[in-house]
Short mmCIF file of C-alpha atoms and ligand atoms in Angstrom, two decimals:
data_model
loop_
_atom_site.label_atom_id
_atom_site.label_comp_id
_atom_site.label_asym_id
_atom_site.label_seq_id
_atom_site.Cartn_x
_atom_site.Cartn_y
_atom_site.Cartn_z
CA MET Y 395 -12.61 8.84 22.63
CA VAL Y 396 -12.43 7.99 18.87
CA SER Y 397 -15.74 10.94 17.65
CA ASN Y 398 -12.29 13.33 19.75
CA LEU Y 399 -9.87 11.79 17.10
CA SER Y 400 -12.10 11.22 13.87
CA GLU Y 401 -13.04 15.10 14.23
CA ARG Y 402 -9.43 16.66 14.87
CA GLU Y 403 -8.41 14.58 12.23
CA LYS Y 404 -10.92 15.85 9.47
CA SER Y 405 -10.75 19.29 10.20
CA VAL Y 406 -6.50 18.77 8.93
CA MET Y 407 -5.70 15.76 7.43
CA TYR Y 408 -6.72 14.46 3.30
CA GLY Y 409 -10.03 12.03 4.89
CA ILE Y 410 -7.96 9.81 1.97
CA TYR Y 411 -8.72 6.50 4.62
CA LYS Y 412 -11.67 4.64 6.50
CA ARG Y 413 -10.72 4.05 9.59
CA LEU Y 414 -12.07 1.06 11.94
CA PRO Y 415 -13.60 2.85 15.55
CA ILE Y 416 -11.33 1.71 17.63
CA THR Y 417 -8.94 3.72 20.43
CA VAL Y 418 -5.34 2.25 19.81
CA ASP Y 419 -4.32 2.53 24.06
CA TYR Y 420 -0.41 0.57 23.11
CA ALA Y 421 -0.33 -3.36 21.15
CA GLN Y 422 2.02 -6.20 22.27
CA GLY Y 423 2.17 -9.44 19.93
CA CYS Y 424 -1.26 -10.13 17.83
CA ARG Y 425 -3.03 -8.44 19.95
CA ILE Y 426 -4.32 -5.06 19.82
CA TYR Y 427 -5.38 -2.98 23.71
CA ASP Y 428 -8.57 0.01 23.35
CA VAL Y 429 -7.62 2.81 26.13
CA GLU Y 430 -10.72 0.68 27.95
CA GLY Y 431 -8.09 -2.47 27.45
CA LYS Y 432 -10.46 -4.67 25.82
CA PRO Y 433 -7.76 -6.70 23.62
CA TYR Y 434 -8.15 -7.29 19.47
CA LEU Y 435 -7.16 -10.68 17.88
CA ASP Y 436 -5.06 -8.69 14.59
CA PHE Y 437 -5.05 -11.40 11.87
CA LEU Y 438 -4.27 -7.95 10.14
CA SER Y 439 -0.60 -7.46 11.53
CA GLY Y 440 -0.77 -4.69 9.70
CA ILE Y 441 -2.00 -4.83 6.13
CA ALA Y 442 1.09 -8.06 7.11
CA VAL Y 443 3.58 -5.54 8.06
CA ASN Y 444 3.67 -7.27 11.62
CA THR Y 445 5.79 -10.18 10.58
CA LEU Y 446 6.60 -10.27 15.15
CA GLY Y 447 3.55 -8.49 15.97
CA HIS Y 448 3.62 -5.85 18.03
CA SER Y 449 5.67 -4.76 20.88
CA HIS Y 450 8.69 -8.02 19.32
CA PRO Y 451 11.30 -7.13 22.57
CA LYS Y 452 13.88 -7.94 20.33
CA ILE Y 453 13.11 -5.72 18.43
CA GLN Y 454 12.52 -2.74 19.83
CA ASN Y 455 16.21 -4.40 21.86
CA ALA Y 456 18.17 -3.72 18.31
CA ILE Y 457 15.85 -0.09 18.00
CA GLU Y 458 17.13 1.07 20.96
CA HIS Y 459 20.54 -0.27 20.47
CA GLN Y 460 20.65 1.60 16.95
CA ILE Y 461 19.59 5.09 18.11
CA ARG Y 462 22.73 4.95 20.70
CA ARG Y 463 24.93 4.24 17.48
CA TYR Y 464 23.11 6.43 14.83
CA MET Y 465 20.02 6.81 13.35
CA HIS Y 466 20.62 8.11 9.77
CA LEU Y 467 23.82 9.02 8.68
CA SER Y 468 22.87 9.03 4.93
CA ASN Y 469 24.67 5.90 1.84
CA TYR Y 470 27.30 7.88 1.34
CA PHE Y 471 28.60 5.39 4.92
CA TYR Y 472 29.07 2.05 4.90
CA GLN Y 473 26.85 0.64 7.36
CA GLU Y 474 26.51 -2.68 9.26
CA PRO Y 475 22.90 -3.02 9.99
CA GLN Y 476 22.50 -2.59 6.52
CA ILE Y 477 24.95 -5.15 5.87
CA ALA Y 478 24.69 -7.86 8.26
CA LEU Y 479 20.22 -7.77 7.11
CA ALA Y 480 21.38 -8.06 3.71
CA GLU Y 481 24.36 -10.34 4.05
CA LYS Y 482 20.97 -12.46 5.54
CA LEU Y 483 18.76 -11.07 2.54
CA VAL Y 484 20.98 -13.05 0.34
CA ALA Y 485 21.53 -15.88 2.50
CA LEU Y 486 18.06 -16.87 2.48
CA SER Y 487 17.15 -16.64 -0.30
CA GLY Y 488 20.03 -17.11 -3.25
CA LEU Y 489 20.01 -14.19 -4.79
CA SER Y 490 23.14 -12.51 -5.61
CA LYS Y 491 22.62 -8.94 -4.51
CA VAL Y 492 20.71 -6.09 -2.31
CA TYR Y 493 19.31 -2.59 -2.61
CA PHE Y 494 17.32 -1.23 0.13
CA SER Y 495 13.98 1.14 -0.63
CA ASN Y 496 11.60 2.29 1.47
CA SER Y 497 8.44 0.60 0.91
CA GLY Y 498 6.57 -1.63 -1.89
CA ALA Y 499 6.07 0.28 -4.43
CA GLU Y 500 9.67 1.91 -4.69
CA SER Y 501 11.52 -1.43 -4.83
CA PHE Y 502 8.37 -2.65 -7.46
CA GLU Y 503 9.30 0.88 -9.26
CA GLY Y 504 13.47 0.03 -8.66
CA ALA Y 505 12.96 -3.22 -10.84
CA LEU Y 506 10.72 -1.85 -13.03
CA LYS Y 507 13.54 0.57 -14.08
CA LEU Y 508 15.98 -2.04 -13.47
CA ALA Y 509 14.27 -4.04 -16.29
CA ALA Y 510 14.25 -1.04 -18.60
CA LYS Y 511 17.76 -0.58 -18.19
CA TRP Y 512 18.93 -4.72 -19.05
CA GLY Y 513 15.76 -3.88 -21.93
CA SER Y 514 17.54 -1.15 -23.22
CA VAL Y 515 20.74 -2.45 -24.85
CA ARG Y 516 18.81 -5.58 -26.55
CA GLY Y 517 16.19 -3.93 -28.15
CA LYS Y 518 13.53 -5.58 -25.58
CA LYS Y 519 11.32 -2.67 -23.58
CA ASN Y 520 7.84 -4.45 -23.38
CA MET Y 521 7.03 -5.16 -19.93
CA TYR Y 522 3.57 -6.60 -18.56
CA ALA Y 523 1.87 -7.98 -15.36
CA PHE Y 524 -1.37 -9.59 -14.37
CA SER Y 525 -4.76 -8.36 -13.67
CA GLY Y 526 -5.34 -8.76 -9.81
CA GLY Y 527 -2.22 -7.54 -9.28
CA PHE Y 528 -1.55 -5.22 -6.93
CA HIS Y 529 1.85 -3.52 -6.85
CA GLY Y 530 1.76 0.46 -4.93
CA ARG Y 531 1.25 3.95 -6.21
CA THR Y 532 3.20 5.11 -7.86
CA TYR Y 533 2.80 6.09 -11.60
CA GLY Y 534 5.30 2.85 -12.96
CA SER Y 535 3.60 0.69 -10.32
CA LEU Y 536 0.08 1.61 -11.89
CA SER Y 537 1.56 1.22 -15.27
CA MET Y 538 1.10 -2.20 -14.20
CA MET Y 539 -2.11 -2.71 -12.93
CA ASP Y 540 -5.36 -2.82 -13.74
CA LYS Y 541 -7.72 -1.94 -11.40
CA PRO Y 542 -9.59 1.07 -12.33
CA LEU Y 543 -10.35 2.83 -8.96
CA TYR Y 544 -6.90 3.20 -8.25
CA LYS Y 545 -5.87 4.69 -12.16
CA GLU Y 546 -9.07 6.19 -13.19
CA GLY Y 547 -8.44 10.32 -14.29
CA MET Y 548 -4.65 9.69 -13.45
CA GLY Y 549 -2.75 8.77 -16.69
CA PRO Y 550 -1.26 9.01 -19.23
CA PHE Y 551 0.35 6.18 -18.06
CA LEU Y 552 4.13 4.65 -19.28
CA ASP Y 553 4.48 3.04 -22.92
CA ASN Y 554 4.57 -0.33 -23.06
CA LYS Y 555 3.30 -1.75 -20.39
CA PHE Y 556 0.62 -3.91 -20.41
CA VAL Y 557 -1.41 -6.70 -18.22
CA LEU Y 558 -3.36 -9.57 -19.07
CA PRO Y 559 -5.53 -12.20 -17.37
CA PHE Y 560 -3.65 -14.46 -14.60
CA ASN Y 561 -2.67 -17.68 -15.32
CA ASP Y 562 -4.89 -17.49 -18.71
CA CYS Y 563 -1.16 -19.58 -21.16
CA GLU Y 564 -2.54 -19.31 -24.29
CA ALA Y 565 -2.99 -14.68 -23.70
CA LEU Y 566 0.71 -15.15 -22.40
CA ARG Y 567 1.61 -16.88 -24.84
CA ALA Y 568 -0.11 -14.37 -27.33
CA ALA Y 569 2.05 -11.48 -25.71
CA ILE Y 570 4.98 -12.16 -25.02
CA ASP Y 571 7.60 -12.54 -27.72
CA GLU Y 572 11.87 -11.51 -28.33
CA LYS Y 573 10.46 -7.51 -27.14
CA THR Y 574 9.36 -8.58 -24.23
CA CYS Y 575 12.15 -7.05 -21.88
CA ALA Y 576 9.97 -8.20 -18.22
CA VAL Y 577 6.67 -10.04 -16.39
CA ALA Y 578 6.37 -8.93 -13.12
CA LEU Y 579 4.43 -10.78 -10.77
CA GLU Y 580 2.37 -12.27 -6.98
CA CYS Y 581 2.42 -16.20 -6.86
CA ILE Y 582 0.35 -15.53 -4.00
CA GLN Y 583 -1.41 -12.40 -5.39
CA GLY Y 584 -2.86 -10.56 -2.25
CA GLU Y 585 -5.23 -7.40 -2.89
CA GLY Y 586 -6.31 -9.67 -5.43
CA GLY Y 587 -8.20 -11.65 -2.70
CA ILE Y 588 -5.03 -14.63 -2.14
CA SER Y 589 -5.18 -16.17 -5.42
CA MET Y 590 -2.30 -18.28 -5.98
CA VAL Y 591 -0.12 -18.66 -9.71
CA THR Y 592 -0.82 -22.01 -10.90
CA GLN Y 593 2.80 -24.30 -11.33
CA GLU Y 594 0.82 -24.56 -14.99
CA PHE Y 595 1.49 -21.08 -15.72
CA ILE Y 596 4.24 -21.14 -13.60
CA ASP Y 597 5.96 -23.16 -16.24
CA GLU Y 598 4.78 -21.79 -18.96
CA LEU Y 599 5.95 -18.69 -18.58
CA THR Y 600 9.24 -19.91 -17.61
CA ALA Y 601 9.29 -21.88 -21.00
CA LEU Y 602 8.49 -18.30 -23.00
CA ARG Y 603 11.56 -17.38 -20.57
CA GLN Y 604 14.06 -19.93 -22.01
CA LYS Y 605 13.00 -19.26 -25.60
CA TYR Y 606 12.14 -15.16 -25.63
CA ASP Y 607 15.09 -13.97 -22.53
CA PHE Y 608 13.45 -11.75 -20.66
CA LEU Y 609 12.97 -11.27 -17.15
CA ILE Y 610 10.74 -12.56 -13.78
CA ILE Y 611 10.18 -9.85 -11.78
CA ALA Y 612 9.28 -11.26 -8.34
CA ASP Y 613 6.60 -9.28 -6.87
CA GLU Y 614 6.93 -10.80 -2.88
CA ILE Y 615 6.13 -7.66 -1.26
CA GLN Y 616 2.68 -8.78 0.93
CA GLY Y 617 3.62 -13.25 0.28
CA GLY Y 618 7.83 -12.60 1.13
CA VAL Y 619 9.74 -12.65 5.27
CA GLY Y 620 8.43 -16.38 5.60
CA ARG Y 621 4.26 -14.66 5.56
CA THR Y 622 2.78 -18.10 3.43
CA GLY Y 623 5.29 -20.65 6.05
CA LYS Y 624 8.34 -20.63 2.84
CA PHE Y 625 10.72 -17.25 2.95
CA MET Y 626 8.95 -15.80 -0.66
CA SER Y 627 6.01 -17.19 -1.48
CA TYR Y 628 7.99 -18.07 -4.93
CA MET Y 629 9.70 -20.86 -3.90
CA HIS Y 630 5.72 -23.15 -2.99
CA TYR Y 631 6.93 -23.75 -6.96
CA LYS Y 632 9.78 -24.79 -9.21
CA PHE Y 633 11.24 -21.63 -10.97
CA THR Y 634 13.81 -18.40 -9.82
CA PRO Y 635 12.33 -14.46 -10.67
CA ASP Y 636 15.03 -12.87 -11.73
CA ILE Y 637 14.60 -9.54 -9.51
CA VAL Y 638 12.70 -10.60 -6.28
CA THR Y 639 10.67 -7.11 -4.38
CA LEU Y 640 10.43 -6.89 -1.08
CA ALA Y 641 9.26 -4.36 1.67
CA LYS Y 642 5.85 -5.09 4.81
CA GLY Y 643 7.28 -7.23 6.71
CA ILE Y 644 10.49 -7.19 5.96
CA GLY Y 645 11.49 -3.95 8.33
CA GLY Y 646 8.97 -6.00 11.16
CA GLY Y 647 6.81 -2.50 11.13
CA LEU Y 648 9.65 -0.30 10.61
CA PRO Y 649 9.63 1.00 6.91
CA LEU Y 650 11.80 -1.08 5.15
CA GLY Y 651 11.41 -2.18 1.09
CA ALA Y 652 14.22 -3.92 -0.96
CA ILE Y 653 15.30 -5.61 -4.54
CA LEU Y 654 17.11 -8.71 -4.70
CA PHE Y 655 18.65 -9.69 -7.83
CA HIS Y 656 19.54 -12.00 -9.56
CA GLU Y 657 23.23 -12.35 -10.31
CA ARG Y 658 22.25 -12.19 -14.19
CA VAL Y 659 20.56 -8.31 -13.27
CA ALA Y 660 23.40 -7.20 -10.48
CA ASP Y 661 25.79 -5.96 -13.14
CA VAL Y 662 23.33 -3.35 -14.89
CA TRP Y 663 23.18 -0.22 -12.93
CA VAL Y 664 25.95 1.86 -12.66
CA ARG Y 665 27.01 4.19 -9.38
CA GLY Y 666 24.39 7.26 -10.00
CA ASN Y 667 21.86 5.24 -11.66
CA HIS Y 668 18.79 4.85 -9.10
CA GLY Y 669 19.40 5.83 -5.34
CA THR Y 670 17.34 6.99 -1.65
CA THR Y 671 18.53 9.76 0.79
CA PHE Y 672 15.81 6.69 3.69
CA GLY Y 673 16.34 3.63 1.99
CA GLY Y 674 17.50 0.45 3.99
CA ASN Y 675 17.99 3.60 6.97
CA ALA Y 676 20.26 2.10 10.23
CA VAL Y 677 16.85 1.48 12.55
CA SER Y 678 15.15 -0.10 10.47
CA CYS Y 679 17.73 -2.82 8.93
CA ALA Y 680 18.60 -3.71 12.68
CA ALA Y 681 15.05 -4.30 13.09
CA GLY Y 682 14.26 -6.21 9.52
CA LEU Y 683 18.10 -8.19 11.24
CA VAL Y 684 16.35 -9.71 14.26
CA VAL Y 685 12.71 -10.41 11.78
CA LEU Y 686 15.07 -12.04 9.81
CA ASN Y 687 16.51 -14.16 12.63
CA GLU Y 688 14.02 -15.19 13.80
CA VAL Y 689 11.48 -15.90 10.55
CA GLU Y 690 15.36 -17.97 10.09
CA GLU Y 691 15.26 -20.49 12.70
CA TRP Y 692 11.18 -20.56 13.96
CA ALA Y 693 8.76 -18.06 12.39
CA GLU Y 694 8.66 -19.64 8.91
CA SER Y 695 7.61 -22.83 9.61
CA ASN Y 696 5.60 -22.01 12.57
CA ALA Y 697 3.80 -19.62 9.55
CA ALA Y 698 3.94 -23.23 8.06
CA ALA Y 699 2.28 -25.64 10.77
CA ILE Y 700 0.02 -23.13 12.25
CA GLY Y 701 -1.39 -22.08 8.49
CA GLU Y 702 -1.85 -25.13 8.16
CA TYR Y 703 -4.04 -25.71 11.08
CA LEU Y 704 -6.12 -22.39 10.33
CA GLN Y 705 -6.79 -24.05 6.75
CA LEU Y 706 -8.38 -27.17 8.73
CA ARG Y 707 -9.64 -25.25 10.84
CA LEU Y 708 -11.46 -22.65 8.57
CA GLY Y 709 -12.04 -26.01 6.04
CA GLU Y 710 -14.58 -27.44 8.39
CA LEU Y 711 -16.02 -23.74 8.58
CA ALA Y 712 -17.03 -24.02 5.11
CA HIS Y 713 -18.00 -27.70 5.26
CA ASN Y 714 -20.45 -26.32 7.92
CA PHE Y 715 -21.58 -22.70 6.20
CA PRO Y 716 -20.96 -24.66 2.75
CA ARG Y 717 -24.07 -20.80 1.33
CA ASP Y 718 -21.60 -18.21 3.80
CA ILE Y 719 -18.01 -20.39 2.33
CA VAL Y 720 -17.35 -20.84 -1.24
CA GLU Y 721 -13.78 -21.71 -0.76
CA ILE Y 722 -10.79 -20.91 0.96
CA ARG Y 723 -7.64 -20.40 -0.55
CA GLY Y 724 -3.56 -19.15 0.28
CA LYS Y 725 -0.92 -20.95 2.15
CA GLY Y 726 0.12 -20.01 5.62
CA LEU Y 727 -0.80 -16.81 7.52
CA MET Y 728 -1.90 -15.71 4.01
CA VAL Y 729 -5.28 -16.48 4.12
CA GLY Y 730 -8.65 -15.83 2.07
CA ILE Y 731 -11.59 -17.18 3.39
CA VAL Y 732 -13.41 -16.54 0.07
CA MET Y 733 -17.29 -15.84 0.70
CA SER Y 734 -20.46 -16.19 -1.18
CA TYR Y 735 -21.53 -12.40 -0.43
CA ASP Y 736 -19.37 -9.48 -0.35
CA ALA Y 737 -17.23 -8.98 2.90
CA GLN Y 738 -16.91 -5.39 4.53
CA GLU Y 739 -20.09 -6.15 6.24
CA PHE Y 740 -19.11 -9.94 7.45
CA VAL Y 741 -15.73 -8.18 8.45
CA ASP Y 742 -17.34 -5.22 10.45
CA ALA Y 743 -19.33 -7.48 12.46
CA LEU Y 744 -15.59 -9.56 13.22
CA LEU Y 745 -14.59 -6.17 14.20
CA GLN Y 746 -17.03 -6.13 17.17
CA GLU Y 747 -16.33 -9.54 17.76
CA LYS Y 748 -12.56 -8.16 18.91
CA VAL Y 749 -11.08 -9.65 16.00
CA ILE Y 750 -9.30 -7.65 13.11
CA CYS Y 751 -8.99 -8.76 9.69
CA ASN Y 752 -9.84 -7.34 6.42
CA VAL Y 753 -11.26 -7.38 2.46
CA THR Y 754 -10.16 -7.68 -0.90
CA ALA Y 755 -11.26 -8.88 -3.91
CA GLY Y 756 -14.93 -7.65 -2.57
CA SER Y 757 -16.26 -11.03 -1.43
CA VAL Y 758 -12.51 -12.11 0.10
CA VAL Y 759 -11.48 -11.85 3.72
CA ARG Y 760 -8.24 -10.98 4.13
CA VAL Y 761 -6.31 -13.17 6.91
CA LEU Y 762 -2.37 -11.92 7.23
CA PRO Y 763 -2.11 -12.73 11.31
CA PRO Y 764 1.51 -12.39 12.54
CA LEU Y 765 3.63 -15.00 12.21
CA ILE Y 766 3.73 -16.70 16.49
CA ILE Y 767 -0.12 -17.06 16.57
CA GLY Y 768 -0.40 -20.09 18.13
CA LYS Y 769 -3.18 -23.05 17.71
CA GLN Y 770 -5.40 -20.74 20.74
CA ASP Y 771 -4.92 -17.95 18.89
CA VAL Y 772 -6.41 -19.26 15.43
CA ASP Y 773 -9.41 -20.87 18.22
CA GLU Y 774 -10.22 -17.88 18.92
CA PHE Y 775 -10.26 -16.38 15.03
CA ILE Y 776 -13.06 -19.79 14.71
CA GLU Y 777 -15.09 -18.62 17.22
CA ALA Y 778 -16.08 -15.92 16.06
CA LEU Y 779 -15.87 -16.74 12.83
CA THR Y 780 -18.76 -19.84 13.72
CA LYS Y 781 -20.04 -16.97 16.11
CA LEU Y 782 -21.64 -14.87 13.26
CA LEU Y 783 -21.75 -17.39 10.41
CA THR Y 784 -24.05 -19.12 13.19
CA ASN Y 785 -26.24 -15.62 14.29
CA ARG Y 786 -26.83 -15.39 10.13
CA GLU Y 787 -28.04 -18.51 9.69
CA THR Y 788 -30.67 -18.20 12.52
CA GLN Y 789 -31.45 -14.56 11.29
CA SER Y 790 -32.08 -15.47 8.06
CA LYS Y 791 -34.38 -18.76 8.87
CA PRO Y 792 -37.90 -17.95 9.07
C1 LIG M 1996 2.32 -7.19 -3.82
C2 LIG M 1996 2.23 -5.59 -2.81
N1 LIG M 1996 3.32 -4.85 -3.96
C3 LIG M 1996 3.29 -3.42 -3.67
C4 LIG M 1996 3.06 -3.02 -2.66
C5 LIG M 1996 2.81 -1.56 -1.90
O1 LIG M 1996 2.86 -1.11 -0.79
P1 LIG M 1996 3.88 0.23 -0.68
O2 LIG M 1996 2.43 0.01 -0.57
O3 LIG M 1996 4.58 -0.02 0.85
O4 LIG M 1996 3.88 1.05 -1.22
C6 LIG M 1996 1.58 -3.67 -1.81
C7 LIG M 1996 0.81 -3.39 -1.41
O5 LIG M 1996 -0.39 -2.98 -0.60
C8 LIG M 1996 1.62 -5.26 -1.96
O6 LIG M 1996 1.01 -6.25 -1.87
#
């Protein structure tokens, strides 16, 4: 089956993605089933998208209901699902206004444009981001990233955009001045290997904001919407960003993104400055409202509680296999298992045990399960990891 699909795909599609060798039939909760009925434990969630797992009945009902009313009207119209979702986002974040987009890169791109407009009347042009950060594949986003694979041969990139070392207070102090317009960061870097910003670095950043007056953009595209056990990953720290970007998990499986604005920047754009055809699509917003309701009611606190259990069990594993596991890091259900070797082979072997994860930053197994998992799912995951690590240990014995 897979070979059939792979042959067909190869002849007509650009081979830009590495596909997993599974022919998916359907997906339910935290499991993906292949055409032979074999279940795979999905601890990747469509890369932090399926917040409530697959085929959640409330999301399906909301989508069905919305589809029968209307699917797309365009942003010429007031739309109840958009407004209801924006009200919820404002209530849960404490921020002041919302703009809807379709994806993460688009949200981040919009945030840069907004910051640029804010800076343009203040003589501020310079924008900074951090090494290991990931903000999308558009020119704006790429200009704020430093991974060569994403950029080589595709320049020139935007002017006045700089990448500084992550968590380096001295480098931050040396770079930031009155010409600084914005600083963007993921408080927990997803692609960068589930690396967390330190409170010390945030304190330095906010002190510099006080001194030089610039905007802080929190990219919550991967770490937002309850995944880390708080509504946004920045809420684990003592500060408030001026702009927040969202996407991925907010649509519960449908394409949706958002920019959230602190009141400081809520009036920067005037009508026509920015816009989109599909952004805030009514069906995506209807799904998003279910996601936020469930996140508020229980999924976020479940992520915190099960996340603690996951870290506890992984900590035991690290203790039992110190030659393989270097560190466990992250918050809630955004967790990295740092291996002492390239993690790809390990993740491939995990797939043979019917567990889906992926690799970031070379040696980090990225664990992003849906927020609905229970302790028994964690136990199943740990059992598969234990089996693999025990096998490796046995094989390495002379
Ligand atoms: C933190 C972060 N920002 C931005 C993006 C880009 O999102 P998208 O792929 O929806 O454009 C991603 C995607 O992985 C991300 O993790």
